[in-house]
Amino acid sequence: MAMHPGTDMERVRHVLARELETISEYEQLSREAQDPRVRDFLAHLAAEEKEHVTEAVLVLRQLDPTQDEHFNRGVADDHFTSGAPGVSRS
């Protein structure tokens, strides 16, 4: 991924990717923390990053109509177990 994405849509996707990585990092650090105050602080930071993810997705949906279509279409309950089209399950 480029350090400086070229379009606004790329910038928002870059931010979204970083926010998701940061959530994982804060949650891992929280699990490892010995002091409950530190554990709570890191969990709080992770929760704030989740809000940022929601905001970034909202902006992405506004900038990319095809991405928005995927959200509007939704995913069937068996989507991940029914196999991809053209791919046989062994």
PDB file of C-alpha atoms in Angstrom:
ATOM      1  CA  MET A   1       0.000   0.000   0.000  1.00  0.00           C
ATOM      2  CA  ALA A   2       1.332   3.422  -0.916  1.00  0.00           C
ATOM      3  CA  MET A   3       2.320   5.734   1.894  1.00  0.00           C
ATOM      4  CA  HIS A   4       0.270   8.534   0.338  1.00  0.00           C
ATOM      5  CA  PRO A   5      -2.824   7.153  -1.383  1.00  0.00           C
ATOM      6  CA  GLY A   6      -3.767   9.121  -4.487  1.00  0.00           C
ATOM      7  CA  THR A   7      -7.535   9.488  -4.243  1.00  0.00           C
ATOM      8  CA  ASP A   8      -9.870  10.332  -1.394  1.00  0.00           C
ATOM      9  CA  MET A   9     -11.362   6.843  -1.644  1.00  0.00           C
ATOM     10  CA  GLU A  10      -7.869   5.329  -1.329  1.00  0.00           C
ATOM     11  CA  ARG A  11      -7.158   7.601   1.633  1.00  0.00           C
ATOM     12  CA  VAL A  12     -10.291   6.415   3.423  1.00  0.00           C
ATOM     13  CA  ARG A  13      -9.447   2.760   2.689  1.00  0.00           C
ATOM     14  CA  HIS A  14      -5.939   3.383   4.038  1.00  0.00           C
ATOM     15  CA  VAL A  15      -7.398   4.874   7.234  1.00  0.00           C
ATOM     16  CA  LEU A  16      -9.835   1.954   7.542  1.00  0.00           C
ATOM     17  CA  ALA A  17      -7.026  -0.588   7.242  1.00  0.00           C
ATOM     18  CA  ARG A  18      -4.944   1.225   9.856  1.00  0.00           C
ATOM     19  CA  GLU A  19      -7.886   1.491  12.261  1.00  0.00           C
ATOM     20  CA  LEU A  20      -8.520  -2.262  12.003  1.00  0.00           C
ATOM     21  CA  GLU A  21      -4.851  -3.023  12.639  1.00  0.00           C
ATOM     22  CA  THR A  22      -4.860  -0.675  15.617  1.00  0.00           C
ATOM     23  CA  ILE A  23      -7.920  -2.365  17.137  1.00  0.00           C
ATOM     24  CA  SER A  24      -6.139  -5.715  17.008  1.00  0.00           C
ATOM     25  CA  GLU A  25      -3.011  -4.227  18.538  1.00  0.00           C
ATOM     26  CA  TYR A  26      -4.858  -2.494  21.394  1.00  0.00           C
ATOM     27  CA  GLU A  27      -6.919  -5.610  22.142  1.00  0.00           C
ATOM     28  CA  GLN A  28      -3.792  -7.761  22.228  1.00  0.00           C
ATOM     29  CA  LEU A  29      -2.016  -5.297  24.498  1.00  0.00           C
ATOM     30  CA  SER A  30      -5.080  -5.154  26.741  1.00  0.00           C
ATOM     31  CA  ARG A  31      -5.123  -8.953  27.069  1.00  0.00           C
ATOM     32  CA  GLU A  32      -1.438  -8.911  28.004  1.00  0.00           C
ATOM     33  CA  ALA A  33      -1.618  -6.015  30.483  1.00  0.00           C
ATOM     34  CA  GLN A  34      -0.994  -6.882  34.112  1.00  0.00           C
ATOM     35  CA  ASP A  35      -2.442  -3.742  35.676  1.00  0.00           C
ATOM     36  CA  PRO A  36      -6.255  -3.546  35.435  1.00  0.00           C
ATOM     37  CA  ARG A  37      -6.015   0.215  34.840  1.00  0.00           C
ATOM     38  CA  VAL A  38      -3.813  -0.346  31.816  1.00  0.00           C
ATOM     39  CA  ARG A  39      -6.057  -3.183  30.638  1.00  0.00           C
ATOM     40  CA  ASP A  40      -9.120  -0.926  30.872  1.00  0.00           C
ATOM     41  CA  PHE A  41      -7.326   1.975  29.209  1.00  0.00           C
ATOM     42  CA  LEU A  42      -6.284  -0.144  26.230  1.00  0.00           C
ATOM     43  CA  ALA A  43      -9.751  -1.681  25.927  1.00  0.00           C
ATOM     44  CA  HIS A  44     -11.166   1.847  25.896  1.00  0.00           C
ATOM     45  CA  LEU A  45      -8.794   2.845  23.094  1.00  0.00           C
ATOM     46  CA  ALA A  46      -9.819  -0.217  21.071  1.00  0.00           C
ATOM     47  CA  ALA A  47     -13.488   0.745  21.476  1.00  0.00           C
ATOM     48  CA  GLU A  48     -12.754   4.253  20.207  1.00  0.00           C
ATOM     49  CA  GLU A  49     -10.989   2.800  17.157  1.00  0.00           C
ATOM     50  CA  LYS A  50     -14.101   0.725  16.440  1.00  0.00           C
ATOM     51  CA  GLU A  51     -16.062   3.967  16.263  1.00  0.00           C
ATOM     52  CA  HIS A  52     -13.514   5.253  13.754  1.00  0.00           C
ATOM     53  CA  VAL A  53     -14.028   2.094  11.663  1.00  0.00           C
ATOM     54  CA  THR A  54     -17.759   2.778  11.576  1.00  0.00           C
ATOM     55  CA  GLU A  55     -17.122   6.358  10.492  1.00  0.00           C
ATOM     56  CA  ALA A  56     -14.629   5.321   7.811  1.00  0.00           C
ATOM     57  CA  VAL A  57     -17.051   2.747   6.409  1.00  0.00           C
ATOM     58  CA  LEU A  58     -19.771   5.389   6.265  1.00  0.00           C
ATOM     59  CA  VAL A  59     -17.509   7.745   4.297  1.00  0.00           C
ATOM     60  CA  LEU A  60     -16.336   4.898   2.039  1.00  0.00           C
ATOM     61  CA  ARG A  61     -19.935   3.993   1.251  1.00  0.00           C
ATOM     62  CA  GLN A  62     -20.576   7.616   0.304  1.00  0.00           C
ATOM     63  CA  LEU A  63     -17.524   7.771  -1.971  1.00  0.00           C
ATOM     64  CA  ASP A  64     -17.851   4.335  -3.609  1.00  0.00           C
ATOM     65  CA  PRO A  65     -21.354   3.436  -4.838  1.00  0.00           C
ATOM     66  CA  THR A  66     -20.290  -0.097  -5.792  1.00  0.00           C
ATOM     67  CA  GLN A  67     -19.047  -0.718  -2.242  1.00  0.00           C
ATOM     68  CA  ASP A  68     -22.334   0.631  -0.926  1.00  0.00           C
ATOM     69  CA  GLU A  69     -24.205  -1.859  -3.148  1.00  0.00           C
ATOM     70  CA  HIS A  70     -22.412  -4.722  -1.399  1.00  0.00           C
ATOM     71  CA  PHE A  71     -23.510  -3.444   2.003  1.00  0.00           C
ATOM     72  CA  ASN A  72     -27.077  -2.986   0.811  1.00  0.00           C
ATOM     73  CA  ARG A  73     -27.178  -6.472  -0.706  1.00  0.00           C
ATOM     74  CA  GLY A  74     -26.040  -8.117   2.486  1.00  0.00           C
ATOM     75  CA  VAL A  75     -24.660 -11.624   2.875  1.00  0.00           C
ATOM     76  CA  ALA A  76     -26.709 -14.807   3.053  1.00  0.00           C
ATOM     77  CA  ASP A  77     -26.377 -16.854   6.237  1.00  0.00           C
ATOM     78  CA  ASP A  78     -24.826 -19.747   4.291  1.00  0.00           C
ATOM     79  CA  HIS A  79     -22.525 -17.556   2.180  1.00  0.00           C
ATOM     80  CA  PHE A  80     -19.322 -18.897   3.697  1.00  0.00           C
ATOM     81  CA  THR A  81     -20.414 -22.531   3.800  1.00  0.00           C
ATOM     82  CA  SER A  82     -22.029 -22.870   0.375  1.00  0.00           C
ATOM     83  CA  GLY A  83     -18.751 -22.473  -1.567  1.00  0.00           C
ATOM     84  CA  ALA A  84     -17.782 -19.931  -4.165  1.00  0.00           C
ATOM     85  CA  PRO A  85     -19.260 -20.182  -7.677  1.00  0.00           C
ATOM     86  CA  GLY A  86     -17.154 -22.456  -9.845  1.00  0.00           C
ATOM     87  CA  VAL A  87     -15.236 -23.885  -6.888  1.00  0.00           C
ATOM     88  CA  SER A  88     -15.948 -27.458  -5.940  1.00  0.00           C
ATOM     89  CA  ARG A  89     -15.878 -28.480  -2.301  1.00  0.00           C
ATOM     90  CA  SER A  90     -13.984 -31.675  -1.529  1.00  0.00           C
TER      91      SER A  90
END
